[in-house]
JSON list of C-alpha atoms in Angstrom, two decimals:
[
{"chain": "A", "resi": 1, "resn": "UNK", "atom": "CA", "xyz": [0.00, 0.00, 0.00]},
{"chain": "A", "resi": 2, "resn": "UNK", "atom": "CA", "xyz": [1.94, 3.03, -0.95]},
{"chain": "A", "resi": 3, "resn": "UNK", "atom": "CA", "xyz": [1.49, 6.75, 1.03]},
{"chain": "A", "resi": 4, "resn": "UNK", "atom": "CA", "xyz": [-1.19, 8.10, -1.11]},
{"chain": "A", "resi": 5, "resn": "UNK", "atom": "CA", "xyz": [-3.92, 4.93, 0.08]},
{"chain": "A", "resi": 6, "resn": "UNK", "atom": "CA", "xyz": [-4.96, 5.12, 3.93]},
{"chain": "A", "resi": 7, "resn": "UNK", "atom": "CA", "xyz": [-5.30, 2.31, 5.53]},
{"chain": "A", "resi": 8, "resn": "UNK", "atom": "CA", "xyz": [-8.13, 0.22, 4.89]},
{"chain": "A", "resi": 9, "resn": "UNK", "atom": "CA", "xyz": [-8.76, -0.56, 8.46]},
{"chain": "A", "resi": 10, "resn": "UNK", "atom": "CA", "xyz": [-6.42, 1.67, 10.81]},
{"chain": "A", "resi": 11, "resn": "UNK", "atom": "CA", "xyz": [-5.33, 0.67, 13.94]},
{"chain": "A", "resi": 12, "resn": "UNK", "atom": "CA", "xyz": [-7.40, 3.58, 15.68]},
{"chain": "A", "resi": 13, "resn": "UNK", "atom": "CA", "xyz": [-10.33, 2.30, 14.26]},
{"chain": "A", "resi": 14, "resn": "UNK", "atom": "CA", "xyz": [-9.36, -1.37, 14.81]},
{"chain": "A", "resi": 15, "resn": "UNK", "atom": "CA", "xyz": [-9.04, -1.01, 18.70]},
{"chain": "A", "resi": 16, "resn": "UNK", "atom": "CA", "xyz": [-12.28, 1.27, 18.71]},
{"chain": "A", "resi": 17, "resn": "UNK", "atom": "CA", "xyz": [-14.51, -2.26, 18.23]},
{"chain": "A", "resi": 18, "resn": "UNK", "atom": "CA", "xyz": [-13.13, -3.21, 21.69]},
{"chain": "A", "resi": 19, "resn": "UNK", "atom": "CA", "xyz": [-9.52, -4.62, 21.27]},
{"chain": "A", "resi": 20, "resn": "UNK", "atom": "CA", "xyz": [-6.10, -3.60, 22.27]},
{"chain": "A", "resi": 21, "resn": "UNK", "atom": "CA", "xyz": [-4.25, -5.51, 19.42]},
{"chain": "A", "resi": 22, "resn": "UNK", "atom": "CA", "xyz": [-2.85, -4.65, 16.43]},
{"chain": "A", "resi": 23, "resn": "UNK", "atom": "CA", "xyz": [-4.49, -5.16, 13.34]},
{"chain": "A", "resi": 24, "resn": "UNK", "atom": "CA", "xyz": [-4.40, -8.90, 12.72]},
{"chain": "A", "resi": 25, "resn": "UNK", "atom": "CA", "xyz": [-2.08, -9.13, 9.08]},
{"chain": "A", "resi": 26, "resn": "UNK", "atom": "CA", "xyz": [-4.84, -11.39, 7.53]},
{"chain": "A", "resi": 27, "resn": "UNK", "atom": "CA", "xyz": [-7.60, -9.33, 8.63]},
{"chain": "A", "resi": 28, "resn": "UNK", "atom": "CA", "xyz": [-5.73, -6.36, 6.58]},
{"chain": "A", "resi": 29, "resn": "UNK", "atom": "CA", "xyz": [-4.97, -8.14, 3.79]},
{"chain": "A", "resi": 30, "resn": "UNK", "atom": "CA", "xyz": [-8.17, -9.23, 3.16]},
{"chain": "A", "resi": 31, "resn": "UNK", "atom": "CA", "xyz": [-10.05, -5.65, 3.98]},
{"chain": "A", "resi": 32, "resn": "UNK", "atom": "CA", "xyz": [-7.42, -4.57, 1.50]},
{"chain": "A", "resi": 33, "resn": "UNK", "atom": "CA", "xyz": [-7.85, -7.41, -1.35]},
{"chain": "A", "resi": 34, "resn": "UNK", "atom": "CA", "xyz": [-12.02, -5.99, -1.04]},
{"chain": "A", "resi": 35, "resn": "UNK", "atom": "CA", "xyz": [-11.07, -2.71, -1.68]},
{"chain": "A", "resi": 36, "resn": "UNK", "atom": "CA", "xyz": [-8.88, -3.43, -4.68]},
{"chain": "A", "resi": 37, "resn": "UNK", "atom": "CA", "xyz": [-12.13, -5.28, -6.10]},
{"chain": "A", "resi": 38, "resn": "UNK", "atom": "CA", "xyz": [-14.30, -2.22, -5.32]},
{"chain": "A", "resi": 39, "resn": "UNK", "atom": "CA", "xyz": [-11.50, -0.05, -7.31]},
{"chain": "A", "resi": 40, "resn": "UNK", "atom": "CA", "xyz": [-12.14, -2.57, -10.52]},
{"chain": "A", "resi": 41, "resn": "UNK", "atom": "CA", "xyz": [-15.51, -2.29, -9.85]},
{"chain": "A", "resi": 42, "resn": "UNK", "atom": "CA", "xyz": [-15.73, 0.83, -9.89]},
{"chain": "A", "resi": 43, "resn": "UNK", "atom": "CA", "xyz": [-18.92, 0.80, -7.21]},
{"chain": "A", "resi": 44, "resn": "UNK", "atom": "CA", "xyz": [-18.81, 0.70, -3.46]},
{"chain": "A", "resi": 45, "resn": "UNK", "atom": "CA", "xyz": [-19.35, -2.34, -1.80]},
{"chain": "A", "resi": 46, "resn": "UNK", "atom": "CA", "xyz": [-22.46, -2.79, -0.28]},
{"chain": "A", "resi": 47, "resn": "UNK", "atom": "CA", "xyz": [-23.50, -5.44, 2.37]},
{"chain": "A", "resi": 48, "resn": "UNK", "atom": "CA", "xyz": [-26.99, -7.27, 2.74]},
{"chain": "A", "resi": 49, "resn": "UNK", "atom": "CA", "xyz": [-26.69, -5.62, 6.63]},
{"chain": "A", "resi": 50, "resn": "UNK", "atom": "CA", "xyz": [-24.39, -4.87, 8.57]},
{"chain": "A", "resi": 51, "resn": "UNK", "atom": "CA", "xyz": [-21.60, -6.73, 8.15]},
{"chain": "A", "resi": 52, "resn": "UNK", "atom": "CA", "xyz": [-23.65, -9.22, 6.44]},
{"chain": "A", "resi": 53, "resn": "UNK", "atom": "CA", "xyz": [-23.24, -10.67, 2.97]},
{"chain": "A", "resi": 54, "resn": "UNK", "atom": "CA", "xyz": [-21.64, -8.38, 0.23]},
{"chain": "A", "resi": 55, "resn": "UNK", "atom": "CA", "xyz": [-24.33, -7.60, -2.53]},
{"chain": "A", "resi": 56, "resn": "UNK", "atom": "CA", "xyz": [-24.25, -7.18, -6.25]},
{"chain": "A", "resi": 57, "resn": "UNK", "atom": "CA", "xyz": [-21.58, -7.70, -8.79]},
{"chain": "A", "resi": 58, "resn": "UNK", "atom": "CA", "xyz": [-18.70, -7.22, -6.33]},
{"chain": "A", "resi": 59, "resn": "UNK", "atom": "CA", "xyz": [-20.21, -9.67, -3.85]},
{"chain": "A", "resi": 60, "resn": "UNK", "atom": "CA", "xyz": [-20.50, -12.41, -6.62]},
{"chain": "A", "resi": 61, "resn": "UNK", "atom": "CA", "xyz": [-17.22, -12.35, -7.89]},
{"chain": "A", "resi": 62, "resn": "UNK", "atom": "CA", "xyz": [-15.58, -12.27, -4.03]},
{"chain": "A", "resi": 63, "resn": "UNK", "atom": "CA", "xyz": [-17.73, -15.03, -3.20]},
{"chain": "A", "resi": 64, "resn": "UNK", "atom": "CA", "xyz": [-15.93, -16.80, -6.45]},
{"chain": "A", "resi": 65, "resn": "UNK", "atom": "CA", "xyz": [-12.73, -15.55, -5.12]},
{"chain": "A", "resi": 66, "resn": "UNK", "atom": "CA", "xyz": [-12.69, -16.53, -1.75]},
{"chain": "A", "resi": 67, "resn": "UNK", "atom": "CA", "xyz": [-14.17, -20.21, -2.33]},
{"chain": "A", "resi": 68, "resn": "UNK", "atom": "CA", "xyz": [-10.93, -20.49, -4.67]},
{"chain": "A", "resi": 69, "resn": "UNK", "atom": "CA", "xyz": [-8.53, -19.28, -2.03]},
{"chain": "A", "resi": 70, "resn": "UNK", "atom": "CA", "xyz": [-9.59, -21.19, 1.04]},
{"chain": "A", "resi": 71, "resn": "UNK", "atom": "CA", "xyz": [-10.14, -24.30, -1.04]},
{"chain": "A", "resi": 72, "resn": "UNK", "atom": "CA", "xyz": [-6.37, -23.88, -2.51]},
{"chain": "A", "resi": 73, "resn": "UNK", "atom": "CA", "xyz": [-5.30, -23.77, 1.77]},
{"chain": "A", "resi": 74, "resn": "UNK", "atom": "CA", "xyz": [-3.39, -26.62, 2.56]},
{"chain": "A", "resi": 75, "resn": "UNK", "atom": "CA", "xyz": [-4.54, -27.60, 5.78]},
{"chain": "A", "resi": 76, "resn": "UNK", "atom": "CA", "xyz": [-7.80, -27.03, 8.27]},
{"chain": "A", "resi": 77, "resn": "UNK", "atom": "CA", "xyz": [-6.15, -24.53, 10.03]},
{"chain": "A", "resi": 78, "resn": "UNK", "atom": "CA", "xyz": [-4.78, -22.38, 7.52]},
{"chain": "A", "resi": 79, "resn": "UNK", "atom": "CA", "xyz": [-8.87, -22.79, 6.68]},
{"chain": "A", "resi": 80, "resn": "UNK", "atom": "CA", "xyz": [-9.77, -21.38, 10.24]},
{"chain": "A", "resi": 81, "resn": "UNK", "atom": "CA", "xyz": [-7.56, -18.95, 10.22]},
{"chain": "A", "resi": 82, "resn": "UNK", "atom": "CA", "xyz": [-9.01, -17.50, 6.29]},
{"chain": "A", "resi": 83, "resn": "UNK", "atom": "CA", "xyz": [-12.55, -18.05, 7.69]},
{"chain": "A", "resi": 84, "resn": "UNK", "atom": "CA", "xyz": [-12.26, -16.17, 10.68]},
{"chain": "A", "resi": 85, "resn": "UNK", "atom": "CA", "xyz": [-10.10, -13.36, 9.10]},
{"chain": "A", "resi": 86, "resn": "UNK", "atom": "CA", "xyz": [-12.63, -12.97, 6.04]},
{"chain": "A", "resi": 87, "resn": "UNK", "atom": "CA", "xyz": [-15.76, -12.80, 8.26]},
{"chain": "A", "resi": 88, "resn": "UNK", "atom": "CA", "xyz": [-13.79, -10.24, 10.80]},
{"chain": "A", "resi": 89, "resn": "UNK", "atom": "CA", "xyz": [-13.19, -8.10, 7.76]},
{"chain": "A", "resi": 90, "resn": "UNK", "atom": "CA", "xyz": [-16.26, -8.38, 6.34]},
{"chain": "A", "resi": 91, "resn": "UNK", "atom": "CA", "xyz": [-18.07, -7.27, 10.15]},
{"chain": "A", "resi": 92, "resn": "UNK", "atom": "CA", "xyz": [-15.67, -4.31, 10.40]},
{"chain": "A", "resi": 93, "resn": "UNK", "atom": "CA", "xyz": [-15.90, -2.65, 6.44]},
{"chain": "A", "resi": 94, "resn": "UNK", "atom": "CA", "xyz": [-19.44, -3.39, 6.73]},
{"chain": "A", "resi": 95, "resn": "UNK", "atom": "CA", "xyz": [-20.12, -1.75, 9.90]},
{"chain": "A", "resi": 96, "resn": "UNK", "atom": "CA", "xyz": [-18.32, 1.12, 9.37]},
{"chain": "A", "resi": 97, "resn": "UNK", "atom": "CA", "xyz": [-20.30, 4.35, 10.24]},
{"chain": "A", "resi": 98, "resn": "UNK", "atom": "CA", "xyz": [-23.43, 2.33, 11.06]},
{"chain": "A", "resi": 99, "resn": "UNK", "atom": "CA", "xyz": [-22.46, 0.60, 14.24]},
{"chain": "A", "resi": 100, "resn": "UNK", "atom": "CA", "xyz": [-21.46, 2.68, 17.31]},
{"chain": "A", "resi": 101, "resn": "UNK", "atom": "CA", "xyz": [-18.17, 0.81, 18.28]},
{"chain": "A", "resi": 102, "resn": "UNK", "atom": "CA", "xyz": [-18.46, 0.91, 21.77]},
{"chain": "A", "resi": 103, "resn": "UNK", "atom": "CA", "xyz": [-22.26, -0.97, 21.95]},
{"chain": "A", "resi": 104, "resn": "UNK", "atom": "CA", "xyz": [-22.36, -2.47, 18.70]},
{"chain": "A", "resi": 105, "resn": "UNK", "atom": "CA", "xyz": [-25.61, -1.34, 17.70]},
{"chain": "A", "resi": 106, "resn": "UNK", "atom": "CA", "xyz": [-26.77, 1.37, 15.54]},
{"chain": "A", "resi": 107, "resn": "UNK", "atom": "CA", "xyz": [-25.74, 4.90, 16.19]},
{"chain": "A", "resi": 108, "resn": "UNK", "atom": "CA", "xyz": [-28.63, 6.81, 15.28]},
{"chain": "A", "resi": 109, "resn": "UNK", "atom": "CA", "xyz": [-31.43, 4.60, 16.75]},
{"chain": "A", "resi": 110, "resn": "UNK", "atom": "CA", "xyz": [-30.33, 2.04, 19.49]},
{"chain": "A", "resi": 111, "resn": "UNK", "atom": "CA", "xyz": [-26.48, 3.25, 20.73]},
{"chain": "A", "resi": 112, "resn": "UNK", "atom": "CA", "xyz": [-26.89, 2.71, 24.46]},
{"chain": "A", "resi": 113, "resn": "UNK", "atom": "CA", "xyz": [-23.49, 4.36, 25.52]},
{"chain": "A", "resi": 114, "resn": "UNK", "atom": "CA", "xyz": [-25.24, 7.01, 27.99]},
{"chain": "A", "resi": 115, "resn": "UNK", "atom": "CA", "xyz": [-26.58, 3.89, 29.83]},
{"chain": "A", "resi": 116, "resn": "UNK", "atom": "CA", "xyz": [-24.08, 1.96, 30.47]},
{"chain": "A", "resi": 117, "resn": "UNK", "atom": "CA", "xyz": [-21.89, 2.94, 33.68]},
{"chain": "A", "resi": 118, "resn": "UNK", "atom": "CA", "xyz": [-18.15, 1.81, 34.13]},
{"chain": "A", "resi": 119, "resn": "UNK", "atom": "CA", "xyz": [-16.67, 0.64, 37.02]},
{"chain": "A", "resi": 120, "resn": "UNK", "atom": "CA", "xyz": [-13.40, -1.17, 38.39]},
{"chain": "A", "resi": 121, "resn": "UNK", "atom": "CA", "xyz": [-13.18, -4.80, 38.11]},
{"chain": "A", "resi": 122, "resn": "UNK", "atom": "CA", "xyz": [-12.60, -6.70, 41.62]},
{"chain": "A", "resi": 123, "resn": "UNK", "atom": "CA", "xyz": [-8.58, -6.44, 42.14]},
{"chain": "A", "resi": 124, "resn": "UNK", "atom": "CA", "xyz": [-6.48, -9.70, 40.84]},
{"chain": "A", "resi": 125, "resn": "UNK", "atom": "CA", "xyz": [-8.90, -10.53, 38.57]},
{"chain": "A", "resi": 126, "resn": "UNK", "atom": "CA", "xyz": [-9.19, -10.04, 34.57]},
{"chain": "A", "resi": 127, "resn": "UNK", "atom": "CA", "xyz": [-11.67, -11.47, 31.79]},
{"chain": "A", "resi": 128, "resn": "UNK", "atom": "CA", "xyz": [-10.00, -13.24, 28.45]},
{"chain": "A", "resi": 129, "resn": "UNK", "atom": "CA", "xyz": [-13.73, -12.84, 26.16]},
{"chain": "A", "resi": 130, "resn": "UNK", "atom": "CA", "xyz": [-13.21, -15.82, 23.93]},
{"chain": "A", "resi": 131, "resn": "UNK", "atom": "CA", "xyz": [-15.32, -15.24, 21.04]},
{"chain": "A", "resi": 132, "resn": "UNK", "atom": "CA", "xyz": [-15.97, -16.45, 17.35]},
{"chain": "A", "resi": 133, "resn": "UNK", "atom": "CA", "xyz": [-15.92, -14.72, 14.16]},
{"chain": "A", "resi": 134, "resn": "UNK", "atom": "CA", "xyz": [-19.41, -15.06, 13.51]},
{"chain": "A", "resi": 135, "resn": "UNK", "atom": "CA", "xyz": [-19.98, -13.73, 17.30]},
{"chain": "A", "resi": 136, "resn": "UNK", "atom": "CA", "xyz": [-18.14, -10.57, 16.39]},
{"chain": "A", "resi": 137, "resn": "UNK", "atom": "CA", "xyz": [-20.16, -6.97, 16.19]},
{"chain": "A", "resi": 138, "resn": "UNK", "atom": "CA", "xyz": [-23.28, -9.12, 16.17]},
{"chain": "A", "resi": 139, "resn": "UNK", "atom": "CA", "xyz": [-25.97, -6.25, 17.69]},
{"chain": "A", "resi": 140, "resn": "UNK", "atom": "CA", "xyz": [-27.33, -8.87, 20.60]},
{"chain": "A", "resi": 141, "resn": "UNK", "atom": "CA", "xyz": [-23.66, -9.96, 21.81]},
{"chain": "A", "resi": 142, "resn": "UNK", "atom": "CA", "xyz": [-23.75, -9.38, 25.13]},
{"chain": "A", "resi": 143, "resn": "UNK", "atom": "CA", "xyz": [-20.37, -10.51, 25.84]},
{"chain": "A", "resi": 144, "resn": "UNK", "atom": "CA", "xyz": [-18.94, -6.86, 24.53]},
{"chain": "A", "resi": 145, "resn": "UNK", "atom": "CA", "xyz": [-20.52, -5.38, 28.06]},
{"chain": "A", "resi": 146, "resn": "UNK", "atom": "CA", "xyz": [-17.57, -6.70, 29.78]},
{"chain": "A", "resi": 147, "resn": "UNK", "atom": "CA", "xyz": [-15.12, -4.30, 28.44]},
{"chain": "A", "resi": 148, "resn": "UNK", "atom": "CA", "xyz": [-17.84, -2.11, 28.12]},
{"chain": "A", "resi": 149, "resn": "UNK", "atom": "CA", "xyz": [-17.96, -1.67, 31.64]},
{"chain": "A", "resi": 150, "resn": "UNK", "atom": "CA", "xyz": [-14.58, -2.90, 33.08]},
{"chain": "A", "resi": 151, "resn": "UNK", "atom": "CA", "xyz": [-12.43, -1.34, 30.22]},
{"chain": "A", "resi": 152, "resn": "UNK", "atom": "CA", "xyz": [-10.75, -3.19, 27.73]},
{"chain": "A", "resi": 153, "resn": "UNK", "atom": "CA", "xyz": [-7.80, -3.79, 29.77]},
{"chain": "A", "resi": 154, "resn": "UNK", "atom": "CA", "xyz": [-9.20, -5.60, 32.71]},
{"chain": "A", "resi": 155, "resn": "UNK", "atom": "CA", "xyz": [-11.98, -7.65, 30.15]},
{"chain": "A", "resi": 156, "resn": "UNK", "atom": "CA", "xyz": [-9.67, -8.46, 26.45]},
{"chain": "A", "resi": 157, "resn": "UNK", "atom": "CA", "xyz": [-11.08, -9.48, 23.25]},
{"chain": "A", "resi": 158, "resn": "UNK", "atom": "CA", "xyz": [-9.33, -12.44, 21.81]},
{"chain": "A", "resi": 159, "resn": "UNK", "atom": "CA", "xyz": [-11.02, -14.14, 18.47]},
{"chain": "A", "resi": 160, "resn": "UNK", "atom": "CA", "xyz": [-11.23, -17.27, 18.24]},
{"chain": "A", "resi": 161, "resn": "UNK", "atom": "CA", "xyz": [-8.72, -17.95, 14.49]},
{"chain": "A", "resi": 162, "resn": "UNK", "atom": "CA", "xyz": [-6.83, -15.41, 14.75]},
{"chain": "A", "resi": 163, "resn": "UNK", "atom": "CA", "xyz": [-3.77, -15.88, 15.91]},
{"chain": "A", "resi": 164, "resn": "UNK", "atom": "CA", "xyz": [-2.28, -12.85, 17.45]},
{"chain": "A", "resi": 165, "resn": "UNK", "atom": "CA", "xyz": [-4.86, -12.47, 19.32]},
{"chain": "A", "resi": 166, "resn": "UNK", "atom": "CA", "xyz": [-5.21, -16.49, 20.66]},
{"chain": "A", "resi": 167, "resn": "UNK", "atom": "CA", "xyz": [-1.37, -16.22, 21.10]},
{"chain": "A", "resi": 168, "resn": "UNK", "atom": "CA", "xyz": [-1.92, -13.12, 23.32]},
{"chain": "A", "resi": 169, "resn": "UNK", "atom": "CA", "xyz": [-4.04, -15.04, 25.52]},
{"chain": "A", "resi": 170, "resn": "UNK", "atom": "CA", "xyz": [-2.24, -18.20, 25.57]},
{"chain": "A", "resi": 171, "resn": "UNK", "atom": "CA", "xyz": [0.41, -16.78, 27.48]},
{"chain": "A", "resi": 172, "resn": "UNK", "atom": "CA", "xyz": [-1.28, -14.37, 29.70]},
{"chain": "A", "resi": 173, "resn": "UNK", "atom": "CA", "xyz": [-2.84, -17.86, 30.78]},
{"chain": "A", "resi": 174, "resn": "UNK", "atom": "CA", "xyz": [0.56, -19.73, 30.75]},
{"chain": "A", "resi": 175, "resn": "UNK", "atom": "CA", "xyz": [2.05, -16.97, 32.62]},
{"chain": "A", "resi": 176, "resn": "UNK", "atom": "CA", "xyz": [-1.05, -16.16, 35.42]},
{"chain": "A", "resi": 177, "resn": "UNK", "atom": "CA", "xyz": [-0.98, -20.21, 35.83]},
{"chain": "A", "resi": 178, "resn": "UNK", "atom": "CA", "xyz": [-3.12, -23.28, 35.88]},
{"chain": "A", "resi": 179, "resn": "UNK", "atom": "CA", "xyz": [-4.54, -22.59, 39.38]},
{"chain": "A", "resi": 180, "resn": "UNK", "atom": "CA", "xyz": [-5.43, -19.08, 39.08]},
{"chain": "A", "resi": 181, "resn": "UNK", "atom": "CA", "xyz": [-7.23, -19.54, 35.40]},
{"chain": "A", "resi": 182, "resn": "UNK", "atom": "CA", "xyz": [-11.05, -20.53, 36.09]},
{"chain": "A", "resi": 183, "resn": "UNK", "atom": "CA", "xyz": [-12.94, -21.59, 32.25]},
{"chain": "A", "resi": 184, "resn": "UNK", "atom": "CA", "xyz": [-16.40, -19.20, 32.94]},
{"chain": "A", "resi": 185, "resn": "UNK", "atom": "CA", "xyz": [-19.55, -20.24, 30.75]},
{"chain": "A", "resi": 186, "resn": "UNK", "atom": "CA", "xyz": [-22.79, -19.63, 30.45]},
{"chain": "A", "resi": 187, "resn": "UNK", "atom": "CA", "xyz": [-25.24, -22.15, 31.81]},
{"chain": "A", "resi": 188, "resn": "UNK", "atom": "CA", "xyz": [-28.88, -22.02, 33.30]},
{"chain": "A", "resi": 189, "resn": "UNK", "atom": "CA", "xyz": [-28.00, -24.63, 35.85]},
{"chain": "A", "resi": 190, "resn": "UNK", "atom": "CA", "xyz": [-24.71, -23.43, 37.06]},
{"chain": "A", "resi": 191, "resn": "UNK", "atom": "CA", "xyz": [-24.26, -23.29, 40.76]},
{"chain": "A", "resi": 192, "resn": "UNK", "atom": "CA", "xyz": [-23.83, -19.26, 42.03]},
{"chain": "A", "resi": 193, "resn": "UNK", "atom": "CA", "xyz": [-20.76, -18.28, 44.09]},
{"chain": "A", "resi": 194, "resn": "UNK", "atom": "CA", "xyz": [-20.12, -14.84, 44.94]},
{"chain": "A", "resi": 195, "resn": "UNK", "atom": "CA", "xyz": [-16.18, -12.97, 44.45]},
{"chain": "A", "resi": 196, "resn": "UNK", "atom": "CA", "xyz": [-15.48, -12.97, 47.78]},
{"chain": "A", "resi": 197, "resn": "UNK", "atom": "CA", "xyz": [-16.10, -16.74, 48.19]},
{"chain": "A", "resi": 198, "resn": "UNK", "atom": "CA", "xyz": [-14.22, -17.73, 45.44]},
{"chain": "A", "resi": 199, "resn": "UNK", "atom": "CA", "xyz": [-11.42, -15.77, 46.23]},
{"chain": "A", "resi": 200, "resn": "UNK", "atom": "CA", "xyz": [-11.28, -16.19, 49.76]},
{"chain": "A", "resi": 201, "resn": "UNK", "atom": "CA", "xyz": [-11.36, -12.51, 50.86]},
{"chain": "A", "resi": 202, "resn": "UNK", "atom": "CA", "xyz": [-13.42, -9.47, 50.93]},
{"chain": "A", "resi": 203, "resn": "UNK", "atom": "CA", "xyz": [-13.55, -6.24, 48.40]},
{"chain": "A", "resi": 204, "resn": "UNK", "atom": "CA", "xyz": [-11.01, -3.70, 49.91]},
{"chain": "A", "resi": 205, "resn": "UNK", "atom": "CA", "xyz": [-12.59, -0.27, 50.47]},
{"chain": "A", "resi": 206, "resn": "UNK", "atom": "CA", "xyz": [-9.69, 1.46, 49.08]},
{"chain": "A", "resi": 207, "resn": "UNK", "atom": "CA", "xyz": [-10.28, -0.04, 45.63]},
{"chain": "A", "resi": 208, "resn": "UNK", "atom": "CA", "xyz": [-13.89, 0.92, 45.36]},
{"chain": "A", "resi": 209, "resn": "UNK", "atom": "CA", "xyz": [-14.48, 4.11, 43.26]},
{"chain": "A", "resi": 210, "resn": "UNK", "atom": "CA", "xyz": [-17.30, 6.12, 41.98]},
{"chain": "A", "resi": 211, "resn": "UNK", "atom": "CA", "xyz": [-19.30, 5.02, 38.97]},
{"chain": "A", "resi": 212, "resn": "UNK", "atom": "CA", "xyz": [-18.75, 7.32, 36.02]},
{"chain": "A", "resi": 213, "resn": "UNK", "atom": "CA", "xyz": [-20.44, 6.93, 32.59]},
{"chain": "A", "resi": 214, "resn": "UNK", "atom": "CA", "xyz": [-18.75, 5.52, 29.39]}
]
């Protein structure tokens, strides 16, 4: 990409959907290869929805393009990782300007940002959101209110394919260790325990600070 193009998907942009990474190199690649075909086009690309399917000519001859590419992959995980990184892509050009990135849903009619109110997650502990492709800016995630509220420092993004960001979290669990990394997932049935019990102490006044909102 030479000085004249900006990027496709910048990095400011990129960490405004709720990561700290860089831009994953497959994620820009792609984003970039879909611009190039909107160049030849010579028409902007236009999805079914938001982030959904691309539509028209364009969307035809990508679909062509990427069934050719992923089924030239040598293995299932070179696969994953083209499956996840083409869907991520697709979410963020898609989105662009129509999704608020901090609560995923529409800026003019639904963005519930005045809402929401931050606050400081309990001290020692920190959230690794595990999420899939498909999963990401999807309007009724509610998994994105975790770093919504706690900041995206204390509760991280890490999608599922892509392998900066699994790496990341691989070895923020390697290094925290096997006893202090606790697998949290949704269930009806599941028994309730409270922070202090797990933990084995109580919330220290010092840490607690007033709400402010996001």
């Amino acid at each position: 990409m030479n000085n004249n193009d900006a990027a496709v998907v910048s990095l400011q942009e990129w960490q405004g959907w709720g990561t700290t990474s860089p831009v994953p190199a497959m994620v820009t690649q792609i984003a970039e290869d879909l611009k190039l075909l909107e160049k030849d086009f010579d028409s902007q690309m236009k999805f079914g929805r938001a982030g959904g399917k691309l539509q028209g000519n364009i969307g035809q001859q990508e679909d062509k393009k990427h069934r050719a590419t992923y089924k030239a992959l040598p293995d299932s995980e070179e696969k994953l990782k083209f499956f996840s990184a083409r869907q991520i892509a697709c979410r963020v050009i898609g989105s662009k300007g129509y999704l608020c990135q901090k609560c995923w849903l529409p800026m003019e009619e639904d963005c519930m940002c005045s809402q929401i109110t931050s606050c400081l997650l309990f001290p020692g502990i920190r959230f690794w959101l595990y999420m899939h492709p498909k999963d990401f800016l999807r309007q009724n995630n509610t998994g994105k209110l975790l770093w919504q509220i706690f900041g995206v420092d204390a509760a991280t993004l890490c999608l599922f394919g892509i392998p900066e960001h699994e790496q990341i979290m691989w070895n923020s669990l390697k290094l925290a260790g096997r006893s202090n990394v606790w697998c949290l997932y949704p269930n009806k049935n599941a028994v309730l325990e409270s922070v202090e019990n797990a933990f084995g102490q109580e919330p220290d006044a010092n840490n607690e600070v007033t709400s402010e909102k996001v």
